[in-house]
PDB file of C-alpha atoms in Angstrom:
ATOM      1  CA  MET M 142      -8.592 -11.916 -24.136  1.00 56.00           C
ATOM      2  CA  LYS M 143      -8.812 -15.301 -22.460  1.00 63.00           C
ATOM      3  CA  PRO M 144      -8.193 -18.367 -24.667  1.00 67.00           C
ATOM      4  CA  ASP M 145     -11.147 -20.451 -25.855  1.00 73.00           C
ATOM      5  CA  VAL M 146     -11.863 -23.365 -23.545  1.00 72.00           C
ATOM      6  CA  PRO M 147     -14.538 -26.063 -23.722  1.00 82.00           C
ATOM      7  CA  ALA M 148     -17.814 -25.029 -22.106  1.00 83.00           C
ATOM      8  CA  HIS M 149     -19.251 -27.366 -19.492  1.00 91.00           C
ATOM      9  CA  ALA M 150     -22.954 -27.704 -18.856  1.00 93.00           C
ATOM     10  CA  PRO M 151     -24.006 -26.433 -15.421  1.00 93.00           C
ATOM     11  CA  PRO M 152     -25.376 -29.011 -12.968  1.00 94.00           C
ATOM     12  CA  ASP M 153     -29.075 -29.100 -12.228  1.00 94.00           C
ATOM     13  CA  ASP M 154     -28.534 -27.344  -8.908  1.00 95.00           C
ATOM     14  CA  ALA M 155     -26.274 -24.594 -10.305  1.00 95.00           C
ATOM     15  CA  ALA M 156     -28.569 -21.778  -9.188  1.00 95.00           C
ATOM     16  CA  ALA M 157     -28.723 -23.139  -5.642  1.00 96.00           C
ATOM     17  CA  ARG M 158     -24.944 -23.459  -5.500  1.00 95.00           C
ATOM     18  CA  ARG M 159     -24.467 -19.867  -6.661  1.00 94.00           C
ATOM     19  CA  ALA M 160     -27.013 -18.663  -4.085  1.00 96.00           C
ATOM     20  CA  VAL M 161     -25.055 -19.992  -1.079  1.00 95.00           C
ATOM     21  CA  GLU M 162     -24.402 -17.108   1.334  1.00 95.00           C
ATOM     22  CA  PRO M 163     -20.722 -16.073   1.655  1.00 93.00           C
ATOM     23  CA  VAL M 164     -18.802 -16.302   4.924  1.00 94.00           C
ATOM     24  CA  ILE M 165     -16.180 -13.716   5.891  1.00 92.00           C
ATOM     25  CA  CYS M 166     -12.853 -15.570   6.082  1.00 93.00           C
ATOM     26  CA  TYR M 167     -11.267 -13.428   8.792  1.00 92.00           C
ATOM     27  CA  PRO M 168     -13.836 -11.661  10.996  1.00 90.00           C
ATOM     28  CA  VAL M 169     -12.021  -8.722  12.581  1.00 88.00           C
ATOM     29  CA  ALA M 170     -14.386  -8.243  15.520  1.00 86.00           C
ATOM     30  CA  GLY M 171     -11.652  -9.666  17.748  1.00 85.00           C
ATOM     31  CA  LEU M 172      -9.292  -6.817  16.850  1.00 86.00           C
ATOM     32  CA  PRO M 173      -9.529  -3.642  18.929  1.00 82.00           C
ATOM     33  CA  ALA M 174     -11.512  -1.157  16.851  1.00 83.00           C
ATOM     34  CA  PRO M 175      -9.490   2.042  16.680  1.00 88.00           C
ATOM     35  CA  ASP M 176     -11.197   5.172  17.955  1.00 91.00           C
ATOM     36  CA  LEU M 177      -9.344   7.712  15.823  1.00 95.00           C
ATOM     37  CA  ALA M 178     -10.194  10.683  18.065  1.00 94.00           C
ATOM     38  CA  PRO M 179      -7.063  10.303  20.263  1.00 93.00           C
ATOM     39  CA  TRP M 180      -4.865  10.097  17.149  1.00 93.00           C
ATOM     40  CA  HIS M 181      -6.482  13.203  15.693  1.00 95.00           C
ATOM     41  CA  ALA M 182      -6.061  15.010  19.017  1.00 93.00           C
ATOM     42  CA  ALA M 183      -2.387  14.021  19.109  1.00 93.00           C
ATOM     43  CA  ARG M 184      -1.821  16.131  15.992  1.00 94.00           C
ATOM     44  CA  ASP M 185      -2.450  19.358  17.920  1.00 94.00           C
ATOM     45  CA  GLY M 186       0.850  21.184  18.144  1.00 94.00           C
ATOM     46  CA  TRP M 187       2.761  18.487  16.289  1.00 96.00           C
ATOM     47  CA  GLU M 188       6.122  19.338  14.735  1.00 97.00           C
ATOM     48  CA  GLN M 189       7.204  18.456  11.231  1.00 98.00           C
ATOM     49  CA  VAL M 190      10.572  16.730  11.577  1.00 98.00           C
ATOM     50  CA  ALA M 191      11.246  15.521   8.027  1.00 98.00           C
ATOM     51  CA  GLU M 192      10.110  16.047   4.461  1.00 98.00           C
ATOM     52  CA  VAL M 193      10.896  14.136   1.284  1.00 98.00           C
ATOM     53  CA  LEU M 194       9.756  15.133  -2.202  1.00 98.00           C
ATOM     54  CA  VAL M 195       9.552  12.035  -4.395  1.00 98.00           C
ATOM     55  CA  PRO M 196      10.277  13.049  -8.021  1.00 98.00           C
ATOM     56  CA  ALA M 197       8.023  11.913 -10.846  1.00 96.00           C
ATOM     57  CA  ARG M 198       8.910   8.391 -12.103  1.00 95.00           C
ATOM     58  CA  GLU M 199      11.353   7.920  -9.211  1.00 97.00           C
ATOM     59  CA  ALA M 200      11.291   6.619  -5.638  1.00 98.00           C
ATOM     60  CA  ARG M 201      12.734   7.766  -2.342  1.00 98.00           C
ATOM     61  CA  CYS M 202      13.074   6.233   1.115  1.00 98.00           C
ATOM     62  CA  PHE M 203      12.111   7.960   4.343  1.00 98.00           C
ATOM     63  CA  ASP M 204      12.260   7.229   8.080  1.00 98.00           C
ATOM     64  CA  VAL M 205       9.381   7.388  10.552  1.00 98.00           C
ATOM     65  CA  PRO M 206      10.079   6.756  14.257  1.00 97.00           C
ATOM     66  CA  ALA M 207       7.494   4.789  16.223  1.00 96.00           C
ATOM     67  CA  GLY M 208       4.759   7.038  17.543  1.00 95.00           C
ATOM     68  CA  HIS M 209       5.152   9.583  14.740  1.00 96.00           C
ATOM     69  CA  PHE M 210       2.778  10.368  11.884  1.00 97.00           C
ATOM     70  CA  PHE M 211       3.518  10.566   8.182  1.00 98.00           C
ATOM     71  CA  ARG M 212       1.481  11.960   5.321  1.00 98.00           C
ATOM     72  CA  ILE M 213       1.666  11.340   1.591  1.00 98.00           C
ATOM     73  CA  THR M 214       0.279  14.328  -0.317  1.00 98.00           C
ATOM     74  CA  SER M 215      -0.453  15.093  -3.956  1.00 98.00           C
ATOM     75  CA  VAL M 216       1.227  18.445  -4.567  1.00 96.00           C
ATOM     76  CA  GLU M 217       1.188  19.355  -8.270  1.00 95.00           C
ATOM     77  CA  GLY M 218      -1.139  17.092 -10.233  1.00 95.00           C
ATOM     78  CA  PRO M 219      -2.951  13.733 -10.165  1.00 97.00           C
ATOM     79  CA  GLN M 220      -0.378  11.080  -9.272  1.00 97.00           C
ATOM     80  CA  VAL M 221      -0.452   7.621  -7.718  1.00 98.00           C
ATOM     81  CA  GLY M 222       2.286   6.101  -5.582  1.00 98.00           C
ATOM     82  CA  ASP M 223       3.501   2.640  -4.608  1.00 98.00           C
ATOM     83  CA  LEU M 224       4.312   2.335  -0.899  1.00 98.00           C
ATOM     84  CA  ASN M 225       6.608  -0.197   0.776  1.00 98.00           C
ATOM     85  CA  LEU M 226       7.161  -0.351   4.544  1.00 98.00           C
ATOM     86  CA  TRP M 227       9.923  -2.156   6.433  1.00 98.00           C
ATOM     87  CA  ASN M 228      10.837  -2.524  10.086  1.00 98.00           C
ATOM     88  CA  ALA M 229      13.654   0.022  10.264  1.00 98.00           C
ATOM     89  CA  HIS M 230      15.779  -2.432  12.247  1.00 98.00           C
ATOM     90  CA  ASP M 231      15.062  -5.593  10.244  1.00 98.00           C
ATOM     91  CA  LEU M 232      14.289  -5.607   6.514  1.00 98.00           C
ATOM     92  CA  GLN M 233      12.993  -9.165   6.874  1.00 98.00           C
ATOM     93  CA  GLU M 234       9.886  -7.695   8.506  1.00 98.00           C
ATOM     94  CA  ARG M 235       7.868  -5.825   5.913  1.00 98.00           C
ATOM     95  CA  PHE M 236       4.354  -4.901   4.877  1.00 98.00           C
ATOM     96  CA  TYR M 237       2.147  -7.909   4.091  1.00 98.00           C
ATOM     97  CA  SER M 238      -0.394  -6.698   1.547  1.00 98.00           C
ATOM     98  CA  GLY M 239      -2.066 -10.118   1.171  1.00 97.00           C
ATOM     99  CA  LYS M 240      -2.985 -10.520   4.840  1.00 97.00           C
ATOM    100  CA  THR M 241      -3.903  -6.840   5.101  1.00 98.00           C
ATOM    101  CA  ARG M 242      -6.262  -7.377   2.161  1.00 97.00           C
ATOM    102  CA  ALA M 243      -7.722 -10.517   3.756  1.00 97.00           C
ATOM    103  CA  LEU M 244      -8.384  -8.643   7.010  1.00 96.00           C
ATOM    104  CA  HIS M 245      -9.540  -5.230   5.788  1.00 96.00           C
ATOM    105  CA  GLY M 246     -10.569  -5.671   2.168  1.00 96.00           C
ATOM    106  CA  THR M 247      -9.230  -4.751  -1.250  1.00 97.00           C
ATOM    107  CA  HIS M 248      -8.950  -1.012  -0.581  1.00 98.00           C
ATOM    108  CA  LEU M 249      -7.807   0.730   2.599  1.00 98.00           C
ATOM    109  CA  SER M 250      -8.895   3.933   4.308  1.00 98.00           C
ATOM    110  CA  ALA M 251      -8.939   5.584   7.728  1.00 98.00           C
ATOM    111  CA  GLY M 252      -9.156   3.058  10.576  1.00 96.00           C
ATOM    112  CA  ASP M 253      -7.466   0.255   8.646  1.00 97.00           C
ATOM    113  CA  ARG M 254      -4.108  -1.133   9.695  1.00 97.00           C
ATOM    114  CA  MET M 255      -1.100  -2.216   7.669  1.00 98.00           C
ATOM    115  CA  TRP M 256       0.207  -5.567   8.943  1.00 98.00           C
ATOM    116  CA  SER M 257       3.657  -7.108   8.702  1.00 98.00           C
ATOM    117  CA  ASN M 258       4.563 -10.460   7.162  1.00 98.00           C
ATOM    118  CA  LEU M 259       4.824 -13.837   8.869  1.00 97.00           C
ATOM    119  CA  PRO M 260       6.135 -14.811  11.381  1.00 97.00           C
ATOM    120  CA  PHE M 261       5.739 -11.316  12.838  1.00 97.00           C
ATOM    121  CA  LEU M 262       2.161 -10.406  11.830  1.00 97.00           C
ATOM    122  CA  ARG M 263       1.767  -7.231  13.853  1.00 97.00           C
ATOM    123  CA  GLU M 264       0.624  -3.685  13.224  1.00 96.00           C
ATOM    124  CA  MET M 265       3.105  -1.589  11.280  1.00 98.00           C
ATOM    125  CA  ALA M 266       0.925   1.464  10.699  1.00 98.00           C
ATOM    126  CA  LEU M 267      -2.602   2.724  11.247  1.00 97.00           C
ATOM    127  CA  ILE M 268      -4.295   4.905   8.633  1.00 98.00           C
ATOM    128  CA  THR M 269      -5.553   7.921  10.580  1.00 97.00           C
ATOM    129  CA  GLU M 270      -6.994  10.127   7.806  1.00 98.00           C
ATOM    130  CA  ASP M 271      -7.811   9.814   4.111  1.00 98.00           C
ATOM    131  CA  THR M 272      -9.157  12.807   2.181  1.00 98.00           C
ATOM    132  CA  LEU M 273     -10.374  10.473  -0.576  1.00 98.00           C
ATOM    133  CA  ASP M 274     -12.632   8.414   1.696  1.00 98.00           C
ATOM    134  CA  TRP M 275     -15.633  10.089   0.028  1.00 98.00           C
ATOM    135  CA  TYR M 276     -15.003   8.073  -3.157  1.00 98.00           C
ATOM    136  CA  GLY M 277     -16.091   4.695  -1.783  1.00 97.00           C
ATOM    137  CA  PHE M 278     -16.756   2.221  -4.621  1.00 97.00           C
ATOM    138  CA  ASP M 279     -17.961   3.445  -8.002  1.00 97.00           C
ATOM    139  CA  ALA M 280     -20.318   1.799 -10.496  1.00 96.00           C
ATOM    140  CA  PHE M 281     -17.433  -0.172 -12.014  1.00 96.00           C
ATOM    141  CA  GLY M 282     -16.380  -1.569  -8.632  1.00 95.00           C
ATOM    142  CA  GLY M 283     -13.388   0.757  -8.464  1.00 97.00           C
ATOM    143  CA  GLY M 284     -12.008   2.116  -5.200  1.00 98.00           C
ATOM    144  CA  VAL M 285      -8.950   4.062  -4.013  1.00 98.00           C
ATOM    145  CA  HIS M 286      -5.772   2.896  -2.173  1.00 98.00           C
ATOM    146  CA  ASP M 287      -5.719  -0.774  -3.172  1.00 98.00           C
ATOM    147  CA  VAL M 288      -3.809  -3.743  -1.845  1.00 98.00           C
ATOM    148  CA  ILE M 289      -4.567  -5.948  -4.852  1.00 96.00           C
ATOM    149  CA  GLY M 290      -2.066  -4.658  -7.433  1.00 93.00           C
ATOM    150  CA  THR M 291       1.476  -5.864  -6.842  1.00 95.00           C
ATOM    151  CA  ARG M 292       3.432  -2.880  -8.350  1.00 95.00           C
ATOM    152  CA  CYS M 293       4.454  -2.255 -11.948  1.00 94.00           C
ATOM    153  CA  ASP M 294       7.693  -4.087 -12.691  1.00 93.00           C
ATOM    154  CA  PRO M 295      10.143  -4.487 -15.578  1.00 93.00           C
ATOM    155  CA  TYR M 296       9.708  -8.254 -15.750  1.00 93.00           C
ATOM    156  CA  THR M 297       5.979  -8.093 -16.544  1.00 92.00           C
ATOM    157  CA  HIS M 298       6.666  -5.188 -18.906  1.00 90.00           C
ATOM    158  CA  ASN M 299       9.227  -7.318 -20.755  1.00 92.00           C
ATOM    159  CA  LEU M 300       6.864 -10.298 -20.810  1.00 93.00           C
ATOM    160  CA  LEU M 301       3.944  -8.371 -22.306  1.00 91.00           C
ATOM    161  CA  VAL M 302       5.550  -5.786 -24.598  1.00 88.00           C
ATOM    162  CA  GLY M 303       9.277  -6.511 -24.603  1.00 90.00           C
ATOM    163  CA  GLY M 304      12.073  -4.048 -24.003  1.00 89.00           C
ATOM    164  CA  GLN M 305      13.917  -2.823 -20.951  1.00 92.00           C
ATOM    165  CA  TYR M 306      11.979  -0.215 -18.968  1.00 90.00           C
ATOM    166  CA  HIS M 307      13.772   0.849 -15.780  1.00 91.00           C
ATOM    167  CA  HIS M 308      11.354   3.281 -14.143  1.00 90.00           C
ATOM    168  CA  CYS M 309       8.695   0.777 -13.114  1.00 94.00           C
ATOM    169  CA  CYS M 310       7.849   1.094  -9.427  1.00 97.00           C
ATOM    170  CA  HIS M 311       9.671  -2.163  -8.644  1.00 97.00           C
ATOM    171  CA  SER M 312      12.913  -0.821 -10.092  1.00 97.00           C
ATOM    172  CA  ASN M 313      12.361   2.619  -8.564  1.00 98.00           C
ATOM    173  CA  LEU M 314      11.954   1.085  -5.104  1.00 98.00           C
ATOM    174  CA  THR M 315      14.942  -1.203  -5.663  1.00 98.00           C
ATOM    175  CA  ARG M 316      17.201   1.741  -6.503  1.00 98.00           C
ATOM    176  CA  ALA M 317      15.889   3.802  -3.585  1.00 98.00           C
ATOM    177  CA  LEU M 318      16.385   0.999  -1.051  1.00 98.00           C
ATOM    178  CA  ALA M 319      19.844   0.194  -2.420  1.00 98.00           C
ATOM    179  CA  ASP M 320      20.846   3.847  -2.051  1.00 98.00           C
ATOM    180  CA  ARG M 321      19.373   4.160   1.440  1.00 98.00           C
ATOM    181  CA  MET M 322      20.904   0.955   2.816  1.00 98.00           C
ATOM    182  CA  GLY M 323      24.132   0.863   0.812  1.00 98.00           C
ATOM    183  CA  LEU M 324      23.191  -2.488  -0.718  1.00 98.00           C
ATOM    184  CA  PRO M 325      23.913  -3.927  -4.163  1.00 98.00           C
ATOM    185  CA  LEU M 326      20.853  -3.743  -6.404  1.00 98.00           C
ATOM    186  CA  ALA M 327      20.406  -7.533  -6.450  1.00 98.00           C
ATOM    187  CA  GLU M 328      20.400  -7.674  -2.651  1.00 98.00           C
ATOM    188  CA  ALA M 329      18.038  -4.730  -2.283  1.00 98.00           C
ATOM    189  CA  GLU M 330      15.605  -6.115  -4.865  1.00 98.00           C
ATOM    190  CA  VAL M 331      14.643  -9.151  -2.786  1.00 98.00           C
ATOM    191  CA  HIS M 332      13.316  -6.839  -0.057  1.00 98.00           C
ATOM    192  CA  VAL M 333      10.962  -4.934  -2.380  1.00 98.00           C
ATOM    193  CA  HIS M 334       7.456  -6.266  -1.869  1.00 98.00           C
ATOM    194  CA  ASP M 335       3.792  -5.905  -2.793  1.00 98.00           C
ATOM    195  CA  VAL M 336       2.541  -2.420  -2.116  1.00 98.00           C
ATOM    196  CA  LEU M 337      -0.222  -0.156  -0.952  1.00 98.00           C
ATOM    197  CA  ASN M 338      -1.202   1.628  -4.170  1.00 98.00           C
ATOM    198  CA  VAL M 339      -1.661   5.108  -2.755  1.00 98.00           C
ATOM    199  CA  PHE M 340      -4.285   7.235  -4.589  1.00 98.00           C
ATOM    200  CA  MET M 341      -4.687   4.570  -7.319  1.00 98.00           C
ATOM    201  CA  CYS M 342      -8.268   3.804  -8.404  1.00 98.00           C
ATOM    202  CA  THR M 343      -8.660   0.114  -9.207  1.00 97.00           C
ATOM    203  CA  GLY M 344     -10.950  -2.893  -9.106  1.00 97.00           C
ATOM    204  CA  PHE M 345     -11.828  -6.115 -10.898  1.00 96.00           C
ATOM    205  CA  THR M 346     -13.933  -6.295 -14.054  1.00 95.00           C
ATOM    206  CA  ARG M 347     -17.252  -8.025 -13.440  1.00 91.00           C
ATOM    207  CA  ASP M 348     -17.153 -10.117 -16.634  1.00 91.00           C
ATOM    208  CA  THR M 349     -13.548 -11.405 -16.721  1.00 92.00           C
ATOM    209  CA  GLY M 350     -12.377 -10.698 -13.185  1.00 93.00           C
ATOM    210  CA  GLN M 351      -9.323  -8.809 -14.451  1.00 94.00           C
ATOM    211  CA  TYR M 352      -7.529  -6.126 -12.470  1.00 94.00           C
ATOM    212  CA  PHE M 353      -8.307  -2.681 -13.881  1.00 95.00           C
ATOM    213  CA  MET M 354      -7.173   0.873 -13.270  1.00 96.00           C
ATOM    214  CA  LYS M 355      -8.856   4.162 -14.058  1.00 96.00           C
ATOM    215  CA  ALA M 356      -8.139   7.850 -13.583  1.00 97.00           C
ATOM    216  CA  SER M 357      -7.388   8.579  -9.936  1.00 97.00           C
ATOM    217  CA  PRO M 358      -9.719  11.109  -8.313  1.00 98.00           C
ATOM    218  CA  VAL M 359      -6.764  12.594  -6.382  1.00 98.00           C
ATOM    219  CA  ARG M 360      -6.382  16.382  -6.443  1.00 97.00           C
ATOM    220  CA  PRO M 361      -3.454  18.559  -5.316  1.00 97.00           C
ATOM    221  CA  GLY M 362      -3.764  18.826  -1.549  1.00 98.00           C
ATOM    222  CA  ASP M 363      -5.318  15.392  -1.052  1.00 98.00           C
ATOM    223  CA  PHE M 364      -3.428  13.195   1.403  1.00 98.00           C
ATOM    224  CA  ILE M 365      -3.427   9.901   3.222  1.00 98.00           C
ATOM    225  CA  GLU M 366      -2.030   9.916   6.761  1.00 98.00           C
ATOM    226  CA  PHE M 367      -0.516   7.130   8.870  1.00 98.00           C
ATOM    227  CA  PHE M 368       0.588   6.574  12.467  1.00 97.00           C
ATOM    228  CA  ALA M 369       3.772   4.518  12.767  1.00 97.00           C
ATOM    229  CA  GLY M 370       3.321   1.474  14.997  1.00 96.00           C
ATOM    230  CA  MET M 371       7.061   0.769  15.006  1.00 97.00           C
ATOM    231  CA  ASP M 372      10.237   2.390  13.727  1.00 97.00           C
ATOM    232  CA  LEU M 373       9.595   2.369   9.991  1.00 98.00           C
ATOM    233  CA  LEU M 374      11.642   2.665   6.861  1.00 98.00           C
ATOM    234  CA  GLY M 375       9.331   3.660   4.029  1.00 98.00           C
ATOM    235  CA  GLY M 376       9.819   3.574   0.284  1.00 98.00           C
ATOM    236  CA  LEU M 377       7.520   5.476  -2.077  1.00 98.00           C
ATOM    237  CA  SER M 378       7.548   5.442  -5.874  1.00 98.00           C
ATOM    238  CA  ALA M 379       5.780   8.116  -7.929  1.00 98.00           C
ATOM    239  CA  CYS M 380       4.406   5.678 -10.503  1.00 96.00           C
ATOM    240  CA  PRO M 381       5.279   6.140 -14.195  1.00 94.00           C
ATOM    241  CA  GLY M 382       1.576   5.677 -14.909  1.00 94.00           C
ATOM    242  CA  GLY M 383       0.802   9.147 -13.500  1.00 95.00           C
ATOM    243  CA  ASP M 384      -2.886   9.045 -12.571  1.00 95.00           C
ATOM    244  CA  CYS M 385      -3.156   5.599 -14.269  1.00 94.00           C
ATOM    245  CA  SER M 386      -5.914   6.767 -16.634  1.00 93.00           C
ATOM    246  CA  THR M 387      -4.249   5.512 -19.819  1.00 85.00           C
ATOM    247  CA  VAL M 388      -1.021   3.536 -19.664  1.00 76.00           C
ATOM    248  CA  HIS M 389       1.118   1.769 -17.120  1.00 73.00           C
ATOM    249  CA  SER M 390       4.925   1.838 -16.963  1.00 68.00           C
ATOM    250  CA  SER M 391       5.793   4.254 -19.732  1.00 72.00           C
ATOM    251  CA  ASP M 392       7.173   7.709 -20.396  1.00 79.00           C
ATOM    252  CA  ARG M 393       3.947   8.852 -22.092  1.00 84.00           C
ATOM    253  CA  ALA M 394       1.805   9.556 -19.030  1.00 90.00           C
ATOM    254  CA  ALA M 395       1.888  12.936 -17.320  1.00 93.00           C
ATOM    255  CA  CYS M 396       3.587  12.387 -13.958  1.00 95.00           C
ATOM    256  CA  PHE M 397       4.035  14.550 -10.878  1.00 97.00           C
ATOM    257  CA  PRO M 398       5.972  14.380  -7.587  1.00 98.00           C
ATOM    258  CA  LEU M 399       4.551  13.228  -4.259  1.00 98.00           C
ATOM    259  CA  LEU M 400       5.338  14.785  -0.896  1.00 98.00           C
ATOM    260  CA  VAL M 401       6.080  12.777   2.264  1.00 98.00           C
ATOM    261  CA  GLN M 402       6.010  14.646   5.582  1.00 98.00           C
ATOM    262  CA  VAL M 403       6.865  13.195   8.995  1.00 98.00           C
ATOM    263  CA  PHE M 404       5.380  14.729  12.146  1.00 98.00           C
ATOM    264  CA  LYS M 405       6.269  14.317  15.825  1.00 96.00           C
ATOM    265  CA  PRO M 406       3.354  14.689  18.284  1.00 95.00           C
ATOM    266  CA  GLN M 407       3.821  17.193  21.065  1.00 89.00           C
ATOM    267  CA  THR M 408       2.989  14.511  23.636  1.00 82.00           C
ATOM    268  CA  ALA M 409       3.096  10.736  23.393  1.00 79.00           C
ATOM    269  CA  MET M 410      -0.126   8.813  22.860  1.00 76.00           C
ATOM    270  CA  LEU M 411      -1.377   7.662  26.260  1.00 70.00           C
ATOM    271  CA  GLY M 412      -1.456   3.879  26.550  1.00 76.00           C
ATOM    272  CA  TRP M 413       0.066   3.332  23.138  1.00 84.00           C
ATOM    273  CA  GLN M 414       3.053   1.017  22.716  1.00 88.00           C
ATOM    274  CA  VAL M 415       4.806  -0.820  19.917  1.00 91.00           C
ATOM    275  CA  SER M 416       3.077  -4.107  19.169  1.00 87.00           C
ATOM    276  CA  ALA M 417       4.865  -7.266  20.224  1.00 89.00           C
ATOM    277  CA  ALA M 418       5.645  -9.847  17.575  1.00 90.00           C
ATOM    278  CA  ASN M 419       2.786 -12.275  16.989  1.00 94.00           C
ATOM    279  CA  GLY M 420       2.091 -14.637  19.886  1.00 94.00           C
ATOM    280  CA  TYR M 421       2.114 -17.878  17.892  1.00 95.00           C
ATOM    281  CA  ASP M 422       4.877 -20.124  19.295  1.00 95.00           C
ATOM    282  CA  ARG M 423       6.134 -21.294  15.863  1.00 94.00           C
ATOM    283  CA  SER M 424       6.173 -24.951  16.916  1.00 96.00           C
ATOM    284  CA  HIS M 425       3.958 -25.876  13.922  1.00 96.00           C
ATOM    285  CA  GLY M 426       2.565 -28.882  15.752  1.00 94.00           C
ATOM    286  CA  VAL M 427       5.944 -30.517  16.435  1.00 94.00           C
TER     287      VAL M 427
END
């Protein structure tokens, strides 16, 4: 509930101001539009080279070499996951959910890219298939695979309800990265970042503009698939909210594992190469 604030009378031209047509901030027509057919063809004869089962309410890290595919699959029951991506050779370069959202929208699906943070701003991964693309946007404005929620974390949990809950996705990812890299928890934590909420169904309420979640439509066997645009280190948390139909960050929701599989194409993608770091010269006008 928002606090009571004084109401201000609208100006005489309020209706005209509201009727102004919107302008897309970042038109993406200048980006090469991916024709996914070559990526789909590259899966013929591919070889699975790694597999990680992420336990319920936990996180695990996984490695994906450039030019490989990885899939995240629901295997036992409806479950959402929080995905982090890092440059495998430099943790300072990581997934930039805010710019990805600004370029592709609030929810991602096949054909959308995942971009890295400044000053790199280059393609980390391309989504090549999404078995939940049929969902679109529902009557509440909800969609699947959002880049608007940050990740559940113990600090917000403590702020809102008190207590010390350690299986929030932020903490799960912190522990997983610390274990994978041999880092102290405090050092690993600063590299955990805003996520792609895999399989999560979310949106904004039309009256208050608040972030909402609802039961994910994911079914066992559903997956989202990515092509690695660079050597990636991934981190995936099987969220303690389960399918996020009732509560967030608790031990009450029914939770299930998520499966990560990494595949090596039989032949390299013709003409494909790792993206160079962004071409801006970083002089900042000086």
